[in-house]
Short mmCIF file of C-alpha atoms in Angstrom, two decimals:
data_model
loop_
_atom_site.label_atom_id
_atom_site.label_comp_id
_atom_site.label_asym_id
_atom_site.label_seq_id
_atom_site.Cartn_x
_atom_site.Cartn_y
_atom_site.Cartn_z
CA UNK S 1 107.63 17.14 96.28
CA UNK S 2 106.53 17.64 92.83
CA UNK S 3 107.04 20.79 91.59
CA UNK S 4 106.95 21.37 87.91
CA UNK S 5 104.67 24.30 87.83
CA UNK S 6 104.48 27.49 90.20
CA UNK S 7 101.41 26.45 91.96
CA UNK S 8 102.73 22.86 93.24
CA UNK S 9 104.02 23.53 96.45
CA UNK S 10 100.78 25.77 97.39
CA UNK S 11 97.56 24.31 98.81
CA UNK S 12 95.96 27.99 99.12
CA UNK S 13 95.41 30.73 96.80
CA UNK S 14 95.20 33.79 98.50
CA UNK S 15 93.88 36.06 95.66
CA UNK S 16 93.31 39.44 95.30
CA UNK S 17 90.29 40.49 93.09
CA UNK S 18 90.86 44.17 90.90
CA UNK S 19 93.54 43.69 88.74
CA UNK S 20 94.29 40.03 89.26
CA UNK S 21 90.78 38.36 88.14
CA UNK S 22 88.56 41.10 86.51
CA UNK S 23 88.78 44.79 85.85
CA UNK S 24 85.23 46.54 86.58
CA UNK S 25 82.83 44.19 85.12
CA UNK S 26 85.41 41.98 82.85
CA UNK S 27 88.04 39.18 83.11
CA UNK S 28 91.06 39.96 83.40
CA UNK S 29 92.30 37.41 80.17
CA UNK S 30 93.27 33.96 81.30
CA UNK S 31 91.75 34.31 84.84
CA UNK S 32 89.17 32.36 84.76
CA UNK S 33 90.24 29.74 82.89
CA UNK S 34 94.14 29.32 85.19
CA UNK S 35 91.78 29.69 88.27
CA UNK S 36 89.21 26.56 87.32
CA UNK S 37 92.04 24.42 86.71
CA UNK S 38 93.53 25.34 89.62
CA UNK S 39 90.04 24.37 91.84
CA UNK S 40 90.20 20.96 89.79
CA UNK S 41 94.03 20.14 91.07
CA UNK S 42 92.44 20.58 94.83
CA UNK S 43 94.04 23.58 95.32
CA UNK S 44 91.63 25.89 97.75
CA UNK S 45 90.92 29.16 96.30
CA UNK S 46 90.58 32.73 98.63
CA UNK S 47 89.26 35.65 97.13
CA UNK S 48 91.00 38.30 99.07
CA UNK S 49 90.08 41.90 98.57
CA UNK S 50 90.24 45.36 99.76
CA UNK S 51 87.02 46.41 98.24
CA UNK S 52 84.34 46.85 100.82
CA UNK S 53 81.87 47.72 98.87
CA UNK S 54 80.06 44.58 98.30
CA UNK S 55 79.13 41.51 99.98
CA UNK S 56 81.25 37.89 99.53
CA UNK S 57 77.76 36.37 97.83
CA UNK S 58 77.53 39.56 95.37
CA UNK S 59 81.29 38.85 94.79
CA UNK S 60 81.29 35.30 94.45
CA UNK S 61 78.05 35.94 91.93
CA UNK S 62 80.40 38.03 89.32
CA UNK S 63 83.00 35.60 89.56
CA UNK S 64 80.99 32.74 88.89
CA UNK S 65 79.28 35.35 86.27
CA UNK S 66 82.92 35.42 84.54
CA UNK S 67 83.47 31.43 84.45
CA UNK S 68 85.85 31.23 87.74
CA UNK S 69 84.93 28.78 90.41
CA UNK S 70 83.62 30.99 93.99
CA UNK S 71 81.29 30.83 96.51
CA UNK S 72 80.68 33.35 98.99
CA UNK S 73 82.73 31.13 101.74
CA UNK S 74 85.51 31.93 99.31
CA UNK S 75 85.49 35.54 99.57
CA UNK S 76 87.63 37.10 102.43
CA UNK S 77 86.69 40.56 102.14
CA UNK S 78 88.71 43.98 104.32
CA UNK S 79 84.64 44.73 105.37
CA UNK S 80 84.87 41.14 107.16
CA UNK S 81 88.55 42.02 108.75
CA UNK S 82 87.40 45.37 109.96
CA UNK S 83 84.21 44.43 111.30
CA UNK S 84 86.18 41.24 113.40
CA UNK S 85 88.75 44.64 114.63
CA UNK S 86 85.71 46.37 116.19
CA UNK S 87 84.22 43.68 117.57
CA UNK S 88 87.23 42.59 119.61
CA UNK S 89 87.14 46.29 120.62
CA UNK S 90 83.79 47.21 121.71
CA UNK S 91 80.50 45.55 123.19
CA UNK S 92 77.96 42.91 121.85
CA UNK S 93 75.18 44.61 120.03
CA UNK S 94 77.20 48.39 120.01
CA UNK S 95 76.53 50.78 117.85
CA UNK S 96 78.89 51.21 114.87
CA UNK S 97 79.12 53.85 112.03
CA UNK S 98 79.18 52.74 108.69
CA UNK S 99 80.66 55.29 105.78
CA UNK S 100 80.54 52.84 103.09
CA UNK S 101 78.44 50.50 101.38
CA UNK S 102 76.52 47.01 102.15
CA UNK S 103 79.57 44.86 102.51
CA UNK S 104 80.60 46.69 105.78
CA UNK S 105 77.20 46.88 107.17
CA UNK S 106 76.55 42.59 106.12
CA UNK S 107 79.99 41.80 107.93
CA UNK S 108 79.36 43.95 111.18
CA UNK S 109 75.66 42.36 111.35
CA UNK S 110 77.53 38.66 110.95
CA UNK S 111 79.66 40.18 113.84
CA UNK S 112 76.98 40.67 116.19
CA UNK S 113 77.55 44.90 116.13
CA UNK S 114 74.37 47.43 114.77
CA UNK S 115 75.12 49.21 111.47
CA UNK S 116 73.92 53.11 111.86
CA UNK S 117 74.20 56.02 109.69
CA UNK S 118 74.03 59.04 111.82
CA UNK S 119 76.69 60.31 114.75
CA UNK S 120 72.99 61.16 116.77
CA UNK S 121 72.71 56.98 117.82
CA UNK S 122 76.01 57.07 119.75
CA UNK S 123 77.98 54.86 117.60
CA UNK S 124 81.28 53.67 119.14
CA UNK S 125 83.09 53.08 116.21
CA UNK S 126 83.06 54.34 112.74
CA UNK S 127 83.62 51.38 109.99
CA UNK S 128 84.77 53.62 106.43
CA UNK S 129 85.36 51.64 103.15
CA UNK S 130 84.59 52.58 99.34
CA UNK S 131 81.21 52.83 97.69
CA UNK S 132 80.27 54.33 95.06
CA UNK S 133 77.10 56.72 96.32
CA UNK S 134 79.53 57.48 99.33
CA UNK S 135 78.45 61.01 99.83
CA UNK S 136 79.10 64.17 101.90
CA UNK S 137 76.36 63.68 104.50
CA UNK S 138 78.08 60.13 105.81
CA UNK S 139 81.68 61.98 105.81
CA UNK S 140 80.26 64.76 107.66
CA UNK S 141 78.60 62.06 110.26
CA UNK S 142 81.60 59.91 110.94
CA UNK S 143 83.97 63.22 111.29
CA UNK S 144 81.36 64.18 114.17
CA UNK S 145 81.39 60.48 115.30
CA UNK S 146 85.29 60.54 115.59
CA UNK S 147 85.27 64.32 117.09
CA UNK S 148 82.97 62.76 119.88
CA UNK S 149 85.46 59.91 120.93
CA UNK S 150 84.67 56.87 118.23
CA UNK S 151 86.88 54.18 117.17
CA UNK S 152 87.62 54.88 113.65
CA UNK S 153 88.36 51.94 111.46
CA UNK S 154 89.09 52.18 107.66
CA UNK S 155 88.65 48.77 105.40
CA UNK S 156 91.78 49.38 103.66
CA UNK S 157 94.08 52.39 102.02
CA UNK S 158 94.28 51.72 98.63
CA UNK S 159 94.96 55.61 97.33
CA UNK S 160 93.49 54.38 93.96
CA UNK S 161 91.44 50.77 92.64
CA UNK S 162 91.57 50.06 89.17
CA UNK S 163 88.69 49.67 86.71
CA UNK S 164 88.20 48.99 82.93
CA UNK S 165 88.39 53.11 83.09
CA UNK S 166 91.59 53.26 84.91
CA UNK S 167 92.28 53.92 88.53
CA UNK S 168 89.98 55.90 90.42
CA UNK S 169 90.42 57.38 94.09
CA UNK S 170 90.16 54.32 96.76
CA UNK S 171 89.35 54.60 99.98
CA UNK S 172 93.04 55.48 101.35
CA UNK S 173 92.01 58.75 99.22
CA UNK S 174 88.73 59.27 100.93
CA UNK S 175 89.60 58.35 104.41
CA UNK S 176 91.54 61.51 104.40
CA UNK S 177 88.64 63.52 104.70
CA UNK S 178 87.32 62.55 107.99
CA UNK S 179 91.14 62.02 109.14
CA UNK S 180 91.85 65.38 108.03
CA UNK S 181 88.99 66.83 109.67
CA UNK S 182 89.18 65.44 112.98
CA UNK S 183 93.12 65.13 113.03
CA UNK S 184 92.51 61.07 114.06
CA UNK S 185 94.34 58.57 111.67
CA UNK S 186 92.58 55.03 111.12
CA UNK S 187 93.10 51.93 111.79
CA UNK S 188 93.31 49.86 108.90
CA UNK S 189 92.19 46.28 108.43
CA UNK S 190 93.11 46.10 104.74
CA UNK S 191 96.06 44.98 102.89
CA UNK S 192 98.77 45.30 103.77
CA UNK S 193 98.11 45.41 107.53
CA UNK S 194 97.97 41.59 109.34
CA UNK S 195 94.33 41.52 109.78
CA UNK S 196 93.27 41.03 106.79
CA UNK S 197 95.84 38.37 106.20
CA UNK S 198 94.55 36.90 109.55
CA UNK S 199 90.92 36.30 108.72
CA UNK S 200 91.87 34.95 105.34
CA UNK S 201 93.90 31.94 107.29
CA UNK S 202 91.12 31.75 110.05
CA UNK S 203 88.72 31.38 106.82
CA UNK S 204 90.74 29.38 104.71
CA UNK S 205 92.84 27.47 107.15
CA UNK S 206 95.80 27.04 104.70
CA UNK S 207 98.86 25.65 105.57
CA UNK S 208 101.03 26.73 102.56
CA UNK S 209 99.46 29.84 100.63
CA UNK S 210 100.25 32.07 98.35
CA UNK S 211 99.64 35.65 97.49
CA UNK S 212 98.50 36.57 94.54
CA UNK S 213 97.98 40.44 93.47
CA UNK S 214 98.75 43.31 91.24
CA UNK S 215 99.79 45.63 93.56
CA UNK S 216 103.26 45.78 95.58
CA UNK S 217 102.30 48.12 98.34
CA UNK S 218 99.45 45.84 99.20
CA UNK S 219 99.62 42.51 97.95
CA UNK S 220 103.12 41.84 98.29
CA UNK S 221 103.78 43.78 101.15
CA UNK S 222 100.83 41.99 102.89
CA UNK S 223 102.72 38.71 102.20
CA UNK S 224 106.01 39.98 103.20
CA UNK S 225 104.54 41.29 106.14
CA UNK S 226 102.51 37.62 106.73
CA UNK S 227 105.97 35.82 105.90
CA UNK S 228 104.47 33.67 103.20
CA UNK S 229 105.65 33.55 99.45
CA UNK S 230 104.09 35.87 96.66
CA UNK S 231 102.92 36.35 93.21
CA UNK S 232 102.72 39.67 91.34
CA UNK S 233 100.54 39.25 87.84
CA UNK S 234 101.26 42.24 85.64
CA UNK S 235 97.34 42.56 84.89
CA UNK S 236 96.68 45.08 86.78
CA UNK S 237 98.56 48.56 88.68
CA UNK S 238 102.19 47.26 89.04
CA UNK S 239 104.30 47.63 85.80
CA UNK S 240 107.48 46.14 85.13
CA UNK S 241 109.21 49.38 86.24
CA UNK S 242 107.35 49.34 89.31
CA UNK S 243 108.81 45.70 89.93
CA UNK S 244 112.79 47.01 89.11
CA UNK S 245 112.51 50.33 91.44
CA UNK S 246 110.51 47.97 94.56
CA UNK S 247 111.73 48.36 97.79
CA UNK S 248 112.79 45.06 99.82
CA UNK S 249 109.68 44.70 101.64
CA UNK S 250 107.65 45.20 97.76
CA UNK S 251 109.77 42.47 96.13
CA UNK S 252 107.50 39.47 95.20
CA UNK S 253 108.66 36.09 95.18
CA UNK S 254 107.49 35.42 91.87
CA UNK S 255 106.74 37.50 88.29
CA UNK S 256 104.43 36.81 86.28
CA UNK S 257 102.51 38.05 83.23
CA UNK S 258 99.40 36.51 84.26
CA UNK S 259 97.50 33.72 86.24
CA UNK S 260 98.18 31.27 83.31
CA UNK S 261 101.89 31.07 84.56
CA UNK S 262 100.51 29.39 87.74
CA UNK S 263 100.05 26.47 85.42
CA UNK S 264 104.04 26.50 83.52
CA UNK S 265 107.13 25.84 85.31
CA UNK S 266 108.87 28.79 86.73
CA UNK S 267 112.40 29.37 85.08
CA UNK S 268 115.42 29.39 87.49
CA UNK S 269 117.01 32.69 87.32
CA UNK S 270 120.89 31.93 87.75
CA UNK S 271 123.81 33.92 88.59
CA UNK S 272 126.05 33.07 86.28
CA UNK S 273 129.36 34.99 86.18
CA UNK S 274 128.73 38.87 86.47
CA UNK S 275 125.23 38.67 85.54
CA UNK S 276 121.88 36.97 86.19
CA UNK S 277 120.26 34.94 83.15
CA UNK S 278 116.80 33.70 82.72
CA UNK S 279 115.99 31.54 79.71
CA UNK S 280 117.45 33.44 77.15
CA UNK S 281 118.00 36.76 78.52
CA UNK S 282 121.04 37.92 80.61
CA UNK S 283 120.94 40.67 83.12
CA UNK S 284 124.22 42.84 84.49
CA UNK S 285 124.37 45.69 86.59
CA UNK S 286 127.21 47.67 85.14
CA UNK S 287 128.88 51.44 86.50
CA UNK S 288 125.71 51.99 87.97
CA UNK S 289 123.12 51.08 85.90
CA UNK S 290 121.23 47.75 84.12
CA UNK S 291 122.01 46.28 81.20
CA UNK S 292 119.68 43.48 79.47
CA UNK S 293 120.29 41.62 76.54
CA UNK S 294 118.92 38.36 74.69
CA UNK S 295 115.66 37.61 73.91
CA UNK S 296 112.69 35.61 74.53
CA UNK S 297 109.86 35.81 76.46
CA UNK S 298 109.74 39.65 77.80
CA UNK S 299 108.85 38.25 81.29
CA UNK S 300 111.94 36.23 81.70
CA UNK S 301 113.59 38.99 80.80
CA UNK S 302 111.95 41.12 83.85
CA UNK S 303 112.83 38.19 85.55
CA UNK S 304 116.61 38.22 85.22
CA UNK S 305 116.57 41.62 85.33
CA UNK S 306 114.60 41.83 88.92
CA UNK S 307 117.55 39.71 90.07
CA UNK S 308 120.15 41.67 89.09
CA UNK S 309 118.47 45.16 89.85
CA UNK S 310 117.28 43.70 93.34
CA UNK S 311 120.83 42.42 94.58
CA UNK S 312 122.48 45.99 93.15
CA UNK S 313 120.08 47.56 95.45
CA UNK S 314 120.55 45.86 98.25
CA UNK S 315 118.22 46.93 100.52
CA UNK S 316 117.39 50.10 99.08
CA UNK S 317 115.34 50.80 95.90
CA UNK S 318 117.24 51.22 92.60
CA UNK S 319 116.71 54.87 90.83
CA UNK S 320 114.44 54.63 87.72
CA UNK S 321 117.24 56.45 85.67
CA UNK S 322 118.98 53.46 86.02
CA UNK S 323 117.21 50.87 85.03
CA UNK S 324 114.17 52.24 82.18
CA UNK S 325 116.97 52.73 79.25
CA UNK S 326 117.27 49.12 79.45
CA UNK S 327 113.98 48.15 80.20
CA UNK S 328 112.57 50.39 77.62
CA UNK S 329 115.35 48.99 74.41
CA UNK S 330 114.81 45.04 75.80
CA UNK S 331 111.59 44.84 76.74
CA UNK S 332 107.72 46.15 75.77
CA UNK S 333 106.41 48.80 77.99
CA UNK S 334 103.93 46.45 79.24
CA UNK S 335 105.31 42.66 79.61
CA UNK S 336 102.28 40.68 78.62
CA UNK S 337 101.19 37.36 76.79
CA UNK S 338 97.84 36.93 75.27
CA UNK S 339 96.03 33.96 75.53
#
């Protein structure tokens, strides 16, 4: 097989949205533009997100708004994963609670199940995800929902989402309210739990996908979790000291700077005596801590230095003391490449 560039051996993009292909209303650089060429190779693309909030045509509108190729059979969103949970839970036609916006209520409609807003209609279930005119009235409904015996289903439990302002509470943050209130936990269809990655392959029907995402206790856990291969772009939450300090199951497969790199070969990081090199950088773990010298690229320098960090570790995480003196000399506090 062919494989000269990252994306060879993939037929499926399984892409997540904030961070990886905008940021609030904007592109993330180089998204659009690594994601049509990637449509024109044949290779299927899955929008995969956690936000509930909206509906996979009102997605598929911005991105086609920002110049990447989507329609809203392309969107796999946590609203439609949750809403296929209840359903194999509870009745045809039941009444479910939605705390959240019109992507939850859209995907439990598709799902045969009755969107309400008030604990007086019975509801068996209550359905929570983001929105942005969530408001005290629907937490105080679903914690009365839930105190009465309801299924309670959160979208996902992202503790923050990022935006062109920075990140903002997610839904993980606001789920706590009716969790803490009732003393019932969720459960949650979102990244990284396996339902969401199983209606993205019922969707998609890929036979060789790959992750792509910003964040390692989602994205890349999700994949690690699905047993497929990922991608972490550094557009978006994760930073390069994130990457060094990941646990096992947060360790992507692939680093990159951004979706561009789908389209350039990926460098072989080598062990090469007591240290792991990557294009022109070299990576050691020595009396306890990394060292990184050379030059190049910054992100084949995270690269080589993921290596080395990763196999000193073991299957632990590495302690940031040990690693950000080097990071901080050798590389730029956020590993990026315009264009």
């Amino acid at each position: 097989m062919d494989t000269n560039t990252l994306i060879d051996p993939y037929d499926t993009l399984l892409l997540d949205l904030d961070g990886v292909v905008y940021l609030g209303r904007d592109p993330v650089p180089a998204a659009p533009e690594a994601l049509s060429r990637a449509a024109e190779r044949g290779v299927r693309l899955a929008y995969v997100t956690n936000n509930a909030s909206r509906t996979p045509a009102a997605i598929a509108q911005h991105l086609r708004a920002l110049g990447a190729p989507a329609a809203a059979e392309d969107v796999v969103t946590s609203s439609q994963a949750a809403a296929r949970l209840v359903a194999e839970r509870v009745e045809p036609g039941a009444a479910v609670l939605v705390v959240g916006g019109m992507g939850l209520r859209t995907a439990l409609r598709a799902h045969g199940l009755r969107p309400v807003s008030t604990a007086l209609d019975g509801p068996v279930a209550v359905v929570q995800g983001i929105a942005p005119d969530l408001s005290y009235g629907l937490l105080a409904e679903g914690t009365l929902a839930v105190r009465g015996g309801a299924l309670f289903v959160a979208a996902n439990a992202d503790s923050t989402m990022p935006t062109g302002r920075g990140e903002l509470p997610g839904n993980g943050s606001m789920i706590r309210v009716i969790a803490t209130a009732t003393g019932v936990s969720p459960i949650v269809a979102g990244k990284p739990e396996p339902p969401l990655h199983r209606e993205s392959m019922l969707r998609t029907g890929s036979q060789r996908p790959l992750v792509v995402g910003d964040r390692l206790d989602t994205d890349i856990e999700g994949a690690t979790n699905a047993g497929v291969d990922s991608l972490l772009v550094l557009t978006g939450v994760a930073s390069p000291l994130d990457v060094l300090t990941a646990a096992p199951r947060h360790r992507p497969t692939y680093v990159a700077a951004d979706l561009s790199d789908l389209h350039r070969p990926y460098p072989e990081v080598r062990r090469i005596g007591d240290g792991w090199t990557c294009e022109g950088w070299t990576a050691r773990w020595e009396e306890g801590a990394l060292t990184l010298e050379g030059g190049g690229e910054p992100i084949d320098g995270l690269r080589a230095a993921s290596a080395a960090t990763w196999e000193a570790a073991g299957e632990g995480r590495a302690d940031e003391d040990a690693v950000k003196a080097a990071l901080d000399s050798a590389l730029s506090p956020r590993t990026s490449r315009s264009g």
